[in-house]
PDB file of C-alpha atoms and ligand atoms in Angstrom:
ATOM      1  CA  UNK F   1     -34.002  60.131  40.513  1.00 71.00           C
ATOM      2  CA  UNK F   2     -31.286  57.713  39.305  1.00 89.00           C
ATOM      3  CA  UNK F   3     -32.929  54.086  38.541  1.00 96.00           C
ATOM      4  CA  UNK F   4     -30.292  51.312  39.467  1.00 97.00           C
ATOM      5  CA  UNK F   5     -29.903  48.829  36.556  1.00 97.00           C
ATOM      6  CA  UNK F   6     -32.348  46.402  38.055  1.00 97.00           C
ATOM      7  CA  UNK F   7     -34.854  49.027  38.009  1.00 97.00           C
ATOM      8  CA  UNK F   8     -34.022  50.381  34.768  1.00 98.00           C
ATOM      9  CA  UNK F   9     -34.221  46.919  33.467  1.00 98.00           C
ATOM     10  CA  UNK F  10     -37.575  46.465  35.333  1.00 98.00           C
ATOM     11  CA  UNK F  11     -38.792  49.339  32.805  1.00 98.00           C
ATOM     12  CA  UNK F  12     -38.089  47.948  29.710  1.00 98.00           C
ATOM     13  CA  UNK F  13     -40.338  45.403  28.100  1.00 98.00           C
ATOM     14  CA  UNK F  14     -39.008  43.399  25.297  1.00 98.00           C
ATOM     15  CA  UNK F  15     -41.938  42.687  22.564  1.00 98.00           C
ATOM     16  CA  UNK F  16     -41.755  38.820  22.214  1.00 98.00           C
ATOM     17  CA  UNK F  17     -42.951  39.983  18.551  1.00 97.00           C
ATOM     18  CA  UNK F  18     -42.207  36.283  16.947  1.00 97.00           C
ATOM     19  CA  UNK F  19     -44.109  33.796  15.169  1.00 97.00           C
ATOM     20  CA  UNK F  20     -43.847  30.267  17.399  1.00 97.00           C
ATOM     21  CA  UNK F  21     -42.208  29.801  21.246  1.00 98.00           C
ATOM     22  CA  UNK F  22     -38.988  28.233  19.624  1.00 98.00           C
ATOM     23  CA  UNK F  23     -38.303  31.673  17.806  1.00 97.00           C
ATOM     24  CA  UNK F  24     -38.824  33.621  20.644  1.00 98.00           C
ATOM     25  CA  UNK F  25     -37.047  31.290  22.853  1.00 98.00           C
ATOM     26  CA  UNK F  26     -33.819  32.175  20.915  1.00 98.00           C
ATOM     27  CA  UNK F  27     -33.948  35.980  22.222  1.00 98.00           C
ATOM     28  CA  UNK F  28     -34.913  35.083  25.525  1.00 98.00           C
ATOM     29  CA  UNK F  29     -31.535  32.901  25.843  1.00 98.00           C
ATOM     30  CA  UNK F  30     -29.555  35.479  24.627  1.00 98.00           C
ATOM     31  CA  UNK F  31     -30.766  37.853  26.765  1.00 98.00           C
ATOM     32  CA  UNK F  32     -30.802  35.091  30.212  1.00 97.00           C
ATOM     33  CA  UNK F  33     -30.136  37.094  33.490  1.00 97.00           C
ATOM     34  CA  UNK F  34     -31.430  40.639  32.500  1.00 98.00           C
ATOM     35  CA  UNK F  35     -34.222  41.337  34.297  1.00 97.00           C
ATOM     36  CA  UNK F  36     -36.242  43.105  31.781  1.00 97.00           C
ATOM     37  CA  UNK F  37     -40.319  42.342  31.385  1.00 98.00           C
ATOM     38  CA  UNK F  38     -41.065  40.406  28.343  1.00 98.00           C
ATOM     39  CA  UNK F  39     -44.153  41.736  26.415  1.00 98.00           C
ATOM     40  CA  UNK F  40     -46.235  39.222  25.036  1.00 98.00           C
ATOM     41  CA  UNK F  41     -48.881  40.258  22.060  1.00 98.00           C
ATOM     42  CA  UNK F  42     -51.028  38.097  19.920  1.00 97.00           C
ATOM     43  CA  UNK F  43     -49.051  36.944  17.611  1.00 97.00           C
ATOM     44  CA  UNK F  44     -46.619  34.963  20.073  1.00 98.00           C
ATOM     45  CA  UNK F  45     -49.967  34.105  22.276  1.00 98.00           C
ATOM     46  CA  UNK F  46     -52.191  32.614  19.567  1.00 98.00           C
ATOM     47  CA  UNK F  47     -49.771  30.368  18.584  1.00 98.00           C
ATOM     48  CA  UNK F  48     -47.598  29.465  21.293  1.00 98.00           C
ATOM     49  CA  UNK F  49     -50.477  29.863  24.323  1.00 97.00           C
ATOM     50  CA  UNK F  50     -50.938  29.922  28.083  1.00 98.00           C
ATOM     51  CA  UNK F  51     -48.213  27.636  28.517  1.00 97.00           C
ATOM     52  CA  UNK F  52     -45.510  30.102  27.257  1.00 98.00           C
ATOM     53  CA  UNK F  53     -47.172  32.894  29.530  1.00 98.00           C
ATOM     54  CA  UNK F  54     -46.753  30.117  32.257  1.00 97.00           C
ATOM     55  CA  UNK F  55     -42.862  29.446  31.659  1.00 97.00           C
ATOM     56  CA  UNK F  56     -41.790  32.872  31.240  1.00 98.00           C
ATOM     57  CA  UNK F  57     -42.728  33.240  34.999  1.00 97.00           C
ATOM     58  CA  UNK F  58     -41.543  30.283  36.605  1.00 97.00           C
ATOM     59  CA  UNK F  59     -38.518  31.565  35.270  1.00 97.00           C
ATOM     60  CA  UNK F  60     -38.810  34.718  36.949  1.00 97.00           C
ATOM     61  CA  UNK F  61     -40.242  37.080  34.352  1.00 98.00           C
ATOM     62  CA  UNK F  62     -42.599  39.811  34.404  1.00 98.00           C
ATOM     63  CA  UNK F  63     -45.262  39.594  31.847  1.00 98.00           C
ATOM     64  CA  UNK F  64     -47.401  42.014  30.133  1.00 98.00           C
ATOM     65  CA  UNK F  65     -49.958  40.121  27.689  1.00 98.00           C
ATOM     66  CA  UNK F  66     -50.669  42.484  25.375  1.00 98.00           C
ATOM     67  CA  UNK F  67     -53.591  40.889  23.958  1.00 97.00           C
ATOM     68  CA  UNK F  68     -56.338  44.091  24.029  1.00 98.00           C
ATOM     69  CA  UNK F  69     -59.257  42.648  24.844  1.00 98.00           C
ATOM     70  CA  UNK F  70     -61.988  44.307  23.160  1.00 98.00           C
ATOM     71  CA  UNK F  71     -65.577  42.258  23.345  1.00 98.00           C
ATOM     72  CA  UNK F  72     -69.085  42.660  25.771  1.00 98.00           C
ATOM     73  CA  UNK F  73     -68.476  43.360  29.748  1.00 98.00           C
ATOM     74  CA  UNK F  74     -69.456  39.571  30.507  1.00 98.00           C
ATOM     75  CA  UNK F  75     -66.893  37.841  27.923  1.00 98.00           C
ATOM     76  CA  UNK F  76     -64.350  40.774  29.122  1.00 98.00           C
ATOM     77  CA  UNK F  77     -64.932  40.060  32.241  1.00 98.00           C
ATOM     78  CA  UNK F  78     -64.114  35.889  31.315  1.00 98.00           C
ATOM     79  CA  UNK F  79     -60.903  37.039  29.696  1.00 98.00           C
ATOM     80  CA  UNK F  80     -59.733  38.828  32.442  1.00 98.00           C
ATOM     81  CA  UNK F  81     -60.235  36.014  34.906  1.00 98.00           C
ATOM     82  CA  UNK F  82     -58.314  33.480  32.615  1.00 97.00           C
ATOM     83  CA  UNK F  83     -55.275  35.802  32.381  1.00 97.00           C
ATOM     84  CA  UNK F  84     -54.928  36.519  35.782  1.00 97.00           C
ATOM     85  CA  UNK F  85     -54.878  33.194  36.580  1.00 96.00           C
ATOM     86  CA  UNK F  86     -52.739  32.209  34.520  1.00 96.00           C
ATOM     87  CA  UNK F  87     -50.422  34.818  36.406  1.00 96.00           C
ATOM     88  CA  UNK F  88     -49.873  37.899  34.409  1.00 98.00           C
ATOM     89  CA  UNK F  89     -48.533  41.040  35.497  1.00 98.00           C
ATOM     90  CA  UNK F  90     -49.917  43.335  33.399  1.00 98.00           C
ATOM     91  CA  UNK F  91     -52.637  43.276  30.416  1.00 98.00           C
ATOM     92  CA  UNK F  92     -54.508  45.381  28.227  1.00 98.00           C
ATOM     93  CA  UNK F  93     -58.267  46.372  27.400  1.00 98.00           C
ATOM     94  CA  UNK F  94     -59.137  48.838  24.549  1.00 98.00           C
ATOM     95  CA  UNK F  95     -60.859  51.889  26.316  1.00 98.00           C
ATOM     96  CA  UNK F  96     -63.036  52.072  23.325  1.00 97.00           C
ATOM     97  CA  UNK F  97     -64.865  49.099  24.803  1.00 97.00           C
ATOM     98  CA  UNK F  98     -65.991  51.720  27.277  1.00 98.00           C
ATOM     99  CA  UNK F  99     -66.724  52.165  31.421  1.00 98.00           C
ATOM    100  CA  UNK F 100     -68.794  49.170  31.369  1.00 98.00           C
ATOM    101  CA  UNK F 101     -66.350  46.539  29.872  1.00 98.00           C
ATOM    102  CA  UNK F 102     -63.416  48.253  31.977  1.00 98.00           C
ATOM    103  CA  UNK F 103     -65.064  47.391  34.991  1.00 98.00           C
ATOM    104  CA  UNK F 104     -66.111  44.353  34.011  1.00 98.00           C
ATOM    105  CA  UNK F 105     -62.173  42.954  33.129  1.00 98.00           C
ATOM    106  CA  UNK F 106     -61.547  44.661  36.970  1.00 98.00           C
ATOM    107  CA  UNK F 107     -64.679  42.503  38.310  1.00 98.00           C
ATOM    108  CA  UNK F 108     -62.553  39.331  36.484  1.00 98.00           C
ATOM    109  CA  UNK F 109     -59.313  40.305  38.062  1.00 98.00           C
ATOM    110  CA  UNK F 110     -60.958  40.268  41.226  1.00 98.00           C
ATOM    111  CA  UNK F 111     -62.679  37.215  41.111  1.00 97.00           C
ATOM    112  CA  UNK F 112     -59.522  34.916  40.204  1.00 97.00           C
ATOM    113  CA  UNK F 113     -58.107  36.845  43.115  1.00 96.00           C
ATOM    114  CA  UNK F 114     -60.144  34.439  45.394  1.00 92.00           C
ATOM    115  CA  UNK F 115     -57.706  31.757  44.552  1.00 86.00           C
ATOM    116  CA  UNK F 116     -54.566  34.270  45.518  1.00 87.00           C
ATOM    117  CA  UNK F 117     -51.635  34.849  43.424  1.00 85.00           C
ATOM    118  CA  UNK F 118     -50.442  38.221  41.456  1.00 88.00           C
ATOM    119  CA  UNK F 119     -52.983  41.048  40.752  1.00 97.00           C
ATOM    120  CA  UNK F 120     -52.237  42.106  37.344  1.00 98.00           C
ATOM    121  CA  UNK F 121     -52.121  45.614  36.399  1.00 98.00           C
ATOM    122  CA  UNK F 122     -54.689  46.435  34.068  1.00 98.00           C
ATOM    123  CA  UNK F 123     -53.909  48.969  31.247  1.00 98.00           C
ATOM    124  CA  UNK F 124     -56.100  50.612  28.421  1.00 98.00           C
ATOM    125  CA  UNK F 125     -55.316  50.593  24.833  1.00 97.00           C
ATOM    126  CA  UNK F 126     -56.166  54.335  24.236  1.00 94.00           C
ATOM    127  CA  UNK F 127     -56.408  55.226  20.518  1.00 88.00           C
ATOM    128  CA  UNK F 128     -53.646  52.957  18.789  1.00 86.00           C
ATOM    129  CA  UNK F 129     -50.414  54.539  17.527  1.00 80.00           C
ATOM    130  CA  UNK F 130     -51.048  53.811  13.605  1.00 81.00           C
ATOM    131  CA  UNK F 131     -54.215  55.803  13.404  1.00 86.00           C
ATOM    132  CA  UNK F 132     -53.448  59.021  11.859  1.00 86.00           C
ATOM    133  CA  UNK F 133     -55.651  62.430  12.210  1.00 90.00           C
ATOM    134  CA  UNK F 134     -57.547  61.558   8.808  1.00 92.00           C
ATOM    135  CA  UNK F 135     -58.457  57.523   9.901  1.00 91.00           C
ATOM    136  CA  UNK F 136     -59.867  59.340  13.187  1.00 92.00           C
ATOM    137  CA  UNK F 137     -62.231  61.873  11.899  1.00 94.00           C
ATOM    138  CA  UNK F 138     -62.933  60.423   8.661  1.00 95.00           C
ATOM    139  CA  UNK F 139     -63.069  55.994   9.016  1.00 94.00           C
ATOM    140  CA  UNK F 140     -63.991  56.146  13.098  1.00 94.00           C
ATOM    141  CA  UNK F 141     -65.584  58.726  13.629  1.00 93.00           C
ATOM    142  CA  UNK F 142     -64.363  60.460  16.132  1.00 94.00           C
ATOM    143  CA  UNK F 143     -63.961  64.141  15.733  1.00 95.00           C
ATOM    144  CA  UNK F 144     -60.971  66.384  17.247  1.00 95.00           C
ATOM    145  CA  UNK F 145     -57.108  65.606  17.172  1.00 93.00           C
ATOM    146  CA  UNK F 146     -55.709  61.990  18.101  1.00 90.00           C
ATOM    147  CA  UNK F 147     -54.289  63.587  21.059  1.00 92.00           C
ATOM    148  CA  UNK F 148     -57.606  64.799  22.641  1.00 94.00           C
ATOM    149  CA  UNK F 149     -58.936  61.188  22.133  1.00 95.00           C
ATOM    150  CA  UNK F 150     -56.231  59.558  23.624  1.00 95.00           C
ATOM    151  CA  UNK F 151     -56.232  62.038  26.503  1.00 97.00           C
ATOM    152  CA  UNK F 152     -60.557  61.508  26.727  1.00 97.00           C
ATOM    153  CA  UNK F 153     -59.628  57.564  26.500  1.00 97.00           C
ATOM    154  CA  UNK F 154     -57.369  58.185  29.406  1.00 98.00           C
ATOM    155  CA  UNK F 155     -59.590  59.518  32.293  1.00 98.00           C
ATOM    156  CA  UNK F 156     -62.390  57.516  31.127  1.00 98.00           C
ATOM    157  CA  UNK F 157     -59.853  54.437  31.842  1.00 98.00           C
ATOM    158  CA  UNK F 158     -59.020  55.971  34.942  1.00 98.00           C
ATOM    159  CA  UNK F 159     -62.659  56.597  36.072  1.00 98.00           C
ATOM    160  CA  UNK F 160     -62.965  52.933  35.869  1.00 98.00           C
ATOM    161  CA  UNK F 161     -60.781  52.567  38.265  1.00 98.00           C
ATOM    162  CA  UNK F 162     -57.850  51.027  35.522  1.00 98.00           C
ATOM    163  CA  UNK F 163     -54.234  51.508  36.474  1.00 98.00           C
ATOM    164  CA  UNK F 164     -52.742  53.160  33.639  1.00 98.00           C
ATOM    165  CA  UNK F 165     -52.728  53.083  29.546  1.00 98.00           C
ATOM    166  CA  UNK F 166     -50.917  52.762  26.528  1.00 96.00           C
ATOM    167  CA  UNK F 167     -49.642  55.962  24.623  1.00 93.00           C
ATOM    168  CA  UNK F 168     -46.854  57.261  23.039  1.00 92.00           C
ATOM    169  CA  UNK F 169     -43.805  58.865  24.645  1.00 94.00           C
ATOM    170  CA  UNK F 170     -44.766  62.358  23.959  1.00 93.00           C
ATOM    171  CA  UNK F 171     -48.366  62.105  25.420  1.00 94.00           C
ATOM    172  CA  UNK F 172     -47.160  60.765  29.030  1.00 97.00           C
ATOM    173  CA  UNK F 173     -46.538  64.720  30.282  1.00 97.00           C
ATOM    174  CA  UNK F 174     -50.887  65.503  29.632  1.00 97.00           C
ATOM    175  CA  UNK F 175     -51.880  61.954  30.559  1.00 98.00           C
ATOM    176  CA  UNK F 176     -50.005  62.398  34.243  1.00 98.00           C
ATOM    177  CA  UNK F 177     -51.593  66.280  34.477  1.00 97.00           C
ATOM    178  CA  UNK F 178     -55.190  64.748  33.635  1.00 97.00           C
ATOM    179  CA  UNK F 179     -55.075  61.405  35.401  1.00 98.00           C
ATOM    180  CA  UNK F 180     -51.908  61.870  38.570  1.00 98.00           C
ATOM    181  CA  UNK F 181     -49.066  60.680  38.614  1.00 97.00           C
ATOM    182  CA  UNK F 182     -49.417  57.557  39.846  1.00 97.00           C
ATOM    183  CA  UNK F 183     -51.564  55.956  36.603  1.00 98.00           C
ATOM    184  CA  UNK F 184     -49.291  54.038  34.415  1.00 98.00           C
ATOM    185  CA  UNK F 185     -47.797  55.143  31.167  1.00 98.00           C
ATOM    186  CA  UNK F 186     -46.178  52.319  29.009  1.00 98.00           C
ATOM    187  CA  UNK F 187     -44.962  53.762  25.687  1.00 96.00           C
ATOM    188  CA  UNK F 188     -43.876  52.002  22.436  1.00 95.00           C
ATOM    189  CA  UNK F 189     -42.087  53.970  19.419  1.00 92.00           C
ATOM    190  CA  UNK F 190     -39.013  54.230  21.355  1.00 95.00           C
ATOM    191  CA  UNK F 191     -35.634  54.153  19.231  1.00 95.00           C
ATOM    192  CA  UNK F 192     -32.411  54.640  20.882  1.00 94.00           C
ATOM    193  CA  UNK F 193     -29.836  57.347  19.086  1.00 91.00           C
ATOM    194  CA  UNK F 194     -28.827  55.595  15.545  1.00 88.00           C
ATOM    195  CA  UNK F 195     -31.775  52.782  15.777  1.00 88.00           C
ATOM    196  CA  UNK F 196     -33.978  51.862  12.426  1.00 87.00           C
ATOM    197  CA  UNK F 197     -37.344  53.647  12.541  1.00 87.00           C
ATOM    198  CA  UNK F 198     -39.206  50.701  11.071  1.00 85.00           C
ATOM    199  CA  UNK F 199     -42.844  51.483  10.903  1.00 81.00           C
ATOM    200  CA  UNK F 200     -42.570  53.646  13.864  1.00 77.00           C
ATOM    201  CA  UNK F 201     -43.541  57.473  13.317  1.00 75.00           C
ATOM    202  CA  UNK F 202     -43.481  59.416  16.511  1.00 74.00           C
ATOM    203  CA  UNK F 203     -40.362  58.190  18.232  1.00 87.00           C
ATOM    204  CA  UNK F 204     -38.807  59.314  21.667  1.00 95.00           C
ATOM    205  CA  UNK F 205     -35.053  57.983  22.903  1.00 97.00           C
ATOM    206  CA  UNK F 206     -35.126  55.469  25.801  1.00 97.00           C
ATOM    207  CA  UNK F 207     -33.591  58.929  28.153  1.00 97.00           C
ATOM    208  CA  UNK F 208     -36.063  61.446  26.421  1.00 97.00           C
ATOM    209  CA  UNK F 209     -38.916  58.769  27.528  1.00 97.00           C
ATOM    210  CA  UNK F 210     -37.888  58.527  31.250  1.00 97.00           C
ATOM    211  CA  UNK F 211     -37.523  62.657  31.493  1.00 96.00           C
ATOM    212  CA  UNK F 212     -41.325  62.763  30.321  1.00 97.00           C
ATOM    213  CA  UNK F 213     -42.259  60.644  33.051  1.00 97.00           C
ATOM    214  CA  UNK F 214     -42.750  56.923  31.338  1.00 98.00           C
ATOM    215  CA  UNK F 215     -43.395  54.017  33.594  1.00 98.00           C
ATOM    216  CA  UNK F 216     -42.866  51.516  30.938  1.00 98.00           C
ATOM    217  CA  UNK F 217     -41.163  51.490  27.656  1.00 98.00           C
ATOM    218  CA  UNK F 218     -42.555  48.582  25.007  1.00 98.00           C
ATOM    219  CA  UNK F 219     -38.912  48.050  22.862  1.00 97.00           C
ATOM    220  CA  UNK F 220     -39.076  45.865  19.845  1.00 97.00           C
ATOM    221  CA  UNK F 221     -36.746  45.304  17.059  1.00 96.00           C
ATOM    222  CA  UNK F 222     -34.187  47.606  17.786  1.00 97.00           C
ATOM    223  CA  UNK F 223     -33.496  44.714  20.302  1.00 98.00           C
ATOM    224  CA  UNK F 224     -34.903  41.902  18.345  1.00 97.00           C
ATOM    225  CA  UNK F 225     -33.806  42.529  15.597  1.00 96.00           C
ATOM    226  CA  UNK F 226     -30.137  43.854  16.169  1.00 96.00           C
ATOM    227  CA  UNK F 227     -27.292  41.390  15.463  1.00 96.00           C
ATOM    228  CA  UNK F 228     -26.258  41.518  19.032  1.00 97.00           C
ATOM    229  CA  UNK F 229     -29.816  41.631  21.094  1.00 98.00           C
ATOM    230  CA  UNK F 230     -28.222  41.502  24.032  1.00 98.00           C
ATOM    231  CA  UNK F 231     -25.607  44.271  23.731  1.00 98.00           C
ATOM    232  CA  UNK F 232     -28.784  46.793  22.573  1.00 98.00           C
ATOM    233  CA  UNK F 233     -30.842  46.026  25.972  1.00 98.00           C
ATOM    234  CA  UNK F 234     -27.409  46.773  27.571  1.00 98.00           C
ATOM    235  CA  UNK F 235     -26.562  49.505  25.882  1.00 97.00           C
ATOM    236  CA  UNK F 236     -30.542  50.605  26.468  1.00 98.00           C
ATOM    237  CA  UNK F 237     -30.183  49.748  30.387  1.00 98.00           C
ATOM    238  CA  UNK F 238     -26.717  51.960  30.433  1.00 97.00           C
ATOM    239  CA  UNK F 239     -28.707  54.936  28.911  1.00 97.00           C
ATOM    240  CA  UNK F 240     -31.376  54.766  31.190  1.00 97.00           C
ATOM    241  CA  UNK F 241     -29.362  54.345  34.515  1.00 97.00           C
ATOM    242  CA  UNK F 242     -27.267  58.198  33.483  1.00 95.00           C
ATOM    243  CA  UNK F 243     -30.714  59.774  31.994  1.00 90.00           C
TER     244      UNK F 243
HETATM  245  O1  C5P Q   1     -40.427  46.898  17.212  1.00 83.00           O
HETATM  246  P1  C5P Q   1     -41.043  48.022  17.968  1.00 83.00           P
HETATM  247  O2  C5P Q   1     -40.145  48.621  19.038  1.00 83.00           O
HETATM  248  O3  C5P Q   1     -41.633  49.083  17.048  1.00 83.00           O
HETATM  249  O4  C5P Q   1     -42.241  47.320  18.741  1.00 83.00           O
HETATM  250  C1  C5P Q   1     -43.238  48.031  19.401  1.00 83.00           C
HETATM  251  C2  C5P Q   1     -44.163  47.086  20.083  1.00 83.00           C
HETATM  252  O5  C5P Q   1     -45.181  47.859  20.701  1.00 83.00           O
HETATM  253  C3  C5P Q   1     -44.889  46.095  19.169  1.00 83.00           C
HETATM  254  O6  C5P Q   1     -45.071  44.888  19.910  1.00 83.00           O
HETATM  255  C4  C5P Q   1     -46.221  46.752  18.910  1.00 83.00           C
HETATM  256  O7  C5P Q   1     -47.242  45.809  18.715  1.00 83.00           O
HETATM  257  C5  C5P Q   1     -46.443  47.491  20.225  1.00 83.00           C
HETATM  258  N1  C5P Q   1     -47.340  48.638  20.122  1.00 83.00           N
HETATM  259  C6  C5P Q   1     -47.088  49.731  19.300  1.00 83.00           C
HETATM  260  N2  C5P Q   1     -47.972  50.780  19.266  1.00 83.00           N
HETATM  261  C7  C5P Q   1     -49.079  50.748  20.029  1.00 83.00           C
HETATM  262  C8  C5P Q   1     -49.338  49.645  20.853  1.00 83.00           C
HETATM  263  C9  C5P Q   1     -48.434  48.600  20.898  1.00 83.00           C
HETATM  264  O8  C5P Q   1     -46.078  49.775  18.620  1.00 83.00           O
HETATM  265  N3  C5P Q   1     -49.899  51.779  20.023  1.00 83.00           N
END
């Protein structure tokens, strides 16, 4: 299936990763009239707040708050209702927090539904990209390979009843076979042909990421921090409409 531009622009989510709104604001001129989702994490959110959140939609924006809310069910549950109030599209829980606090941040969605507006989408963090093999068995815990946790993380996300997860490109083809097709993938560690790696390890190319089956591809610096930001999402948006 061929994605129009719009829709391959719909699939890439900028990470906001900046310290203040004004910084951010920069990128988001330079980029005006691409309709790509802006990612916001915790660093932009802590210091620039729900009123950021709030003008990135009326201006049209999709927004994934990448916050990954990790706490007990009933203050889960809290967080969830603020976000999705505030009008979110998408945002993130950490699976480790388990079945009960999943439901609970779906029992907050729900209940700042009664007012109306946009049900967010909401994703698990699975096992985070930065933990290697050793920090797994040896600092959490957890025995087996990263990629059977992530995959464990995954149905017990989707046995909640969440709508998809985090993970990285190359673990999108066993999340689909264990959870359907239809639960969300959004992958970071993507690096188009040429781009810095950064602190990025396991990388995929915006094309090789669509052929795997992504639904959403978190891109950072090689936009944000290219000396033309808006010719890489272009150049990104081109490679994704002939993949
Ligand atoms: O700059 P870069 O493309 O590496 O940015 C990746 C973005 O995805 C960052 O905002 C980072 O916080 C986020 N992320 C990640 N790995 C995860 C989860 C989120 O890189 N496992």
């Amino acid at each position: 299936m061929k994605l129009s531009r719009e829709q391959a622009a719909g699939r890439v989510m900028v990470a906001l990763d900046y310290p203040d709104a004004k910084a951010a604001e920069r990128l988001i001129e330079e980029l005006k009239g691409i309709p790509c989702y802006m990612k916001v994490g915790m660093q932009l959110f802590y210091a620039a707040g729900p009123s950021f959140v709030e003008s990135l939609k009326k201006r049209g924006y999709y927004v994934f708050l990448d916050v990954k809310m990790h706490d007990i069910p009933n203050t889960v549950k809290g967080g969830a209702n603020s976000v999705t109030r505030l009008g979110v599209d998408m945002f993130n829980v950490h699976a480790a927090g388990g079945t009960a606090m999943m439901e609970a941040a779906l029992e907050g969605v729900e209940q700042a539904m009664i007012a109306g507006g946009t049900k967010p989408s909401v994703i698990a963090v699975t096992q985070l990209t930065s933990t290697s093999q050793e920090v797994l068995n040896e600092q959490i815990g957890i025995t087996g390979s990263v990629e059977s946790a992530v995959l464990r993380y995954a149905e017990l996300a989707k046995a909640a009843g969440l709508n998809g997860v985090v993970a990285s490109p190359s673990e999108v083809v066993a999340i689909k076979e264990a959870c359907g097709v239809a639960f969300q993938t959004v992958t970071p560690g993507i690096r188009p042909v040429g781009a810095a790696l950064n602190d990025q390890s396991r990388i995929m190319t915006p094309s090789d990421a669509l052929r795997q089956g992504t639904d959403f591809m978190v891109i950072g610096r090689p936009i944000t921090a290219s000396p033309n930001p808006r010719a890489a999402l272009e150049s990104i948006i081109e490679e994704l409409t002939q993949a």
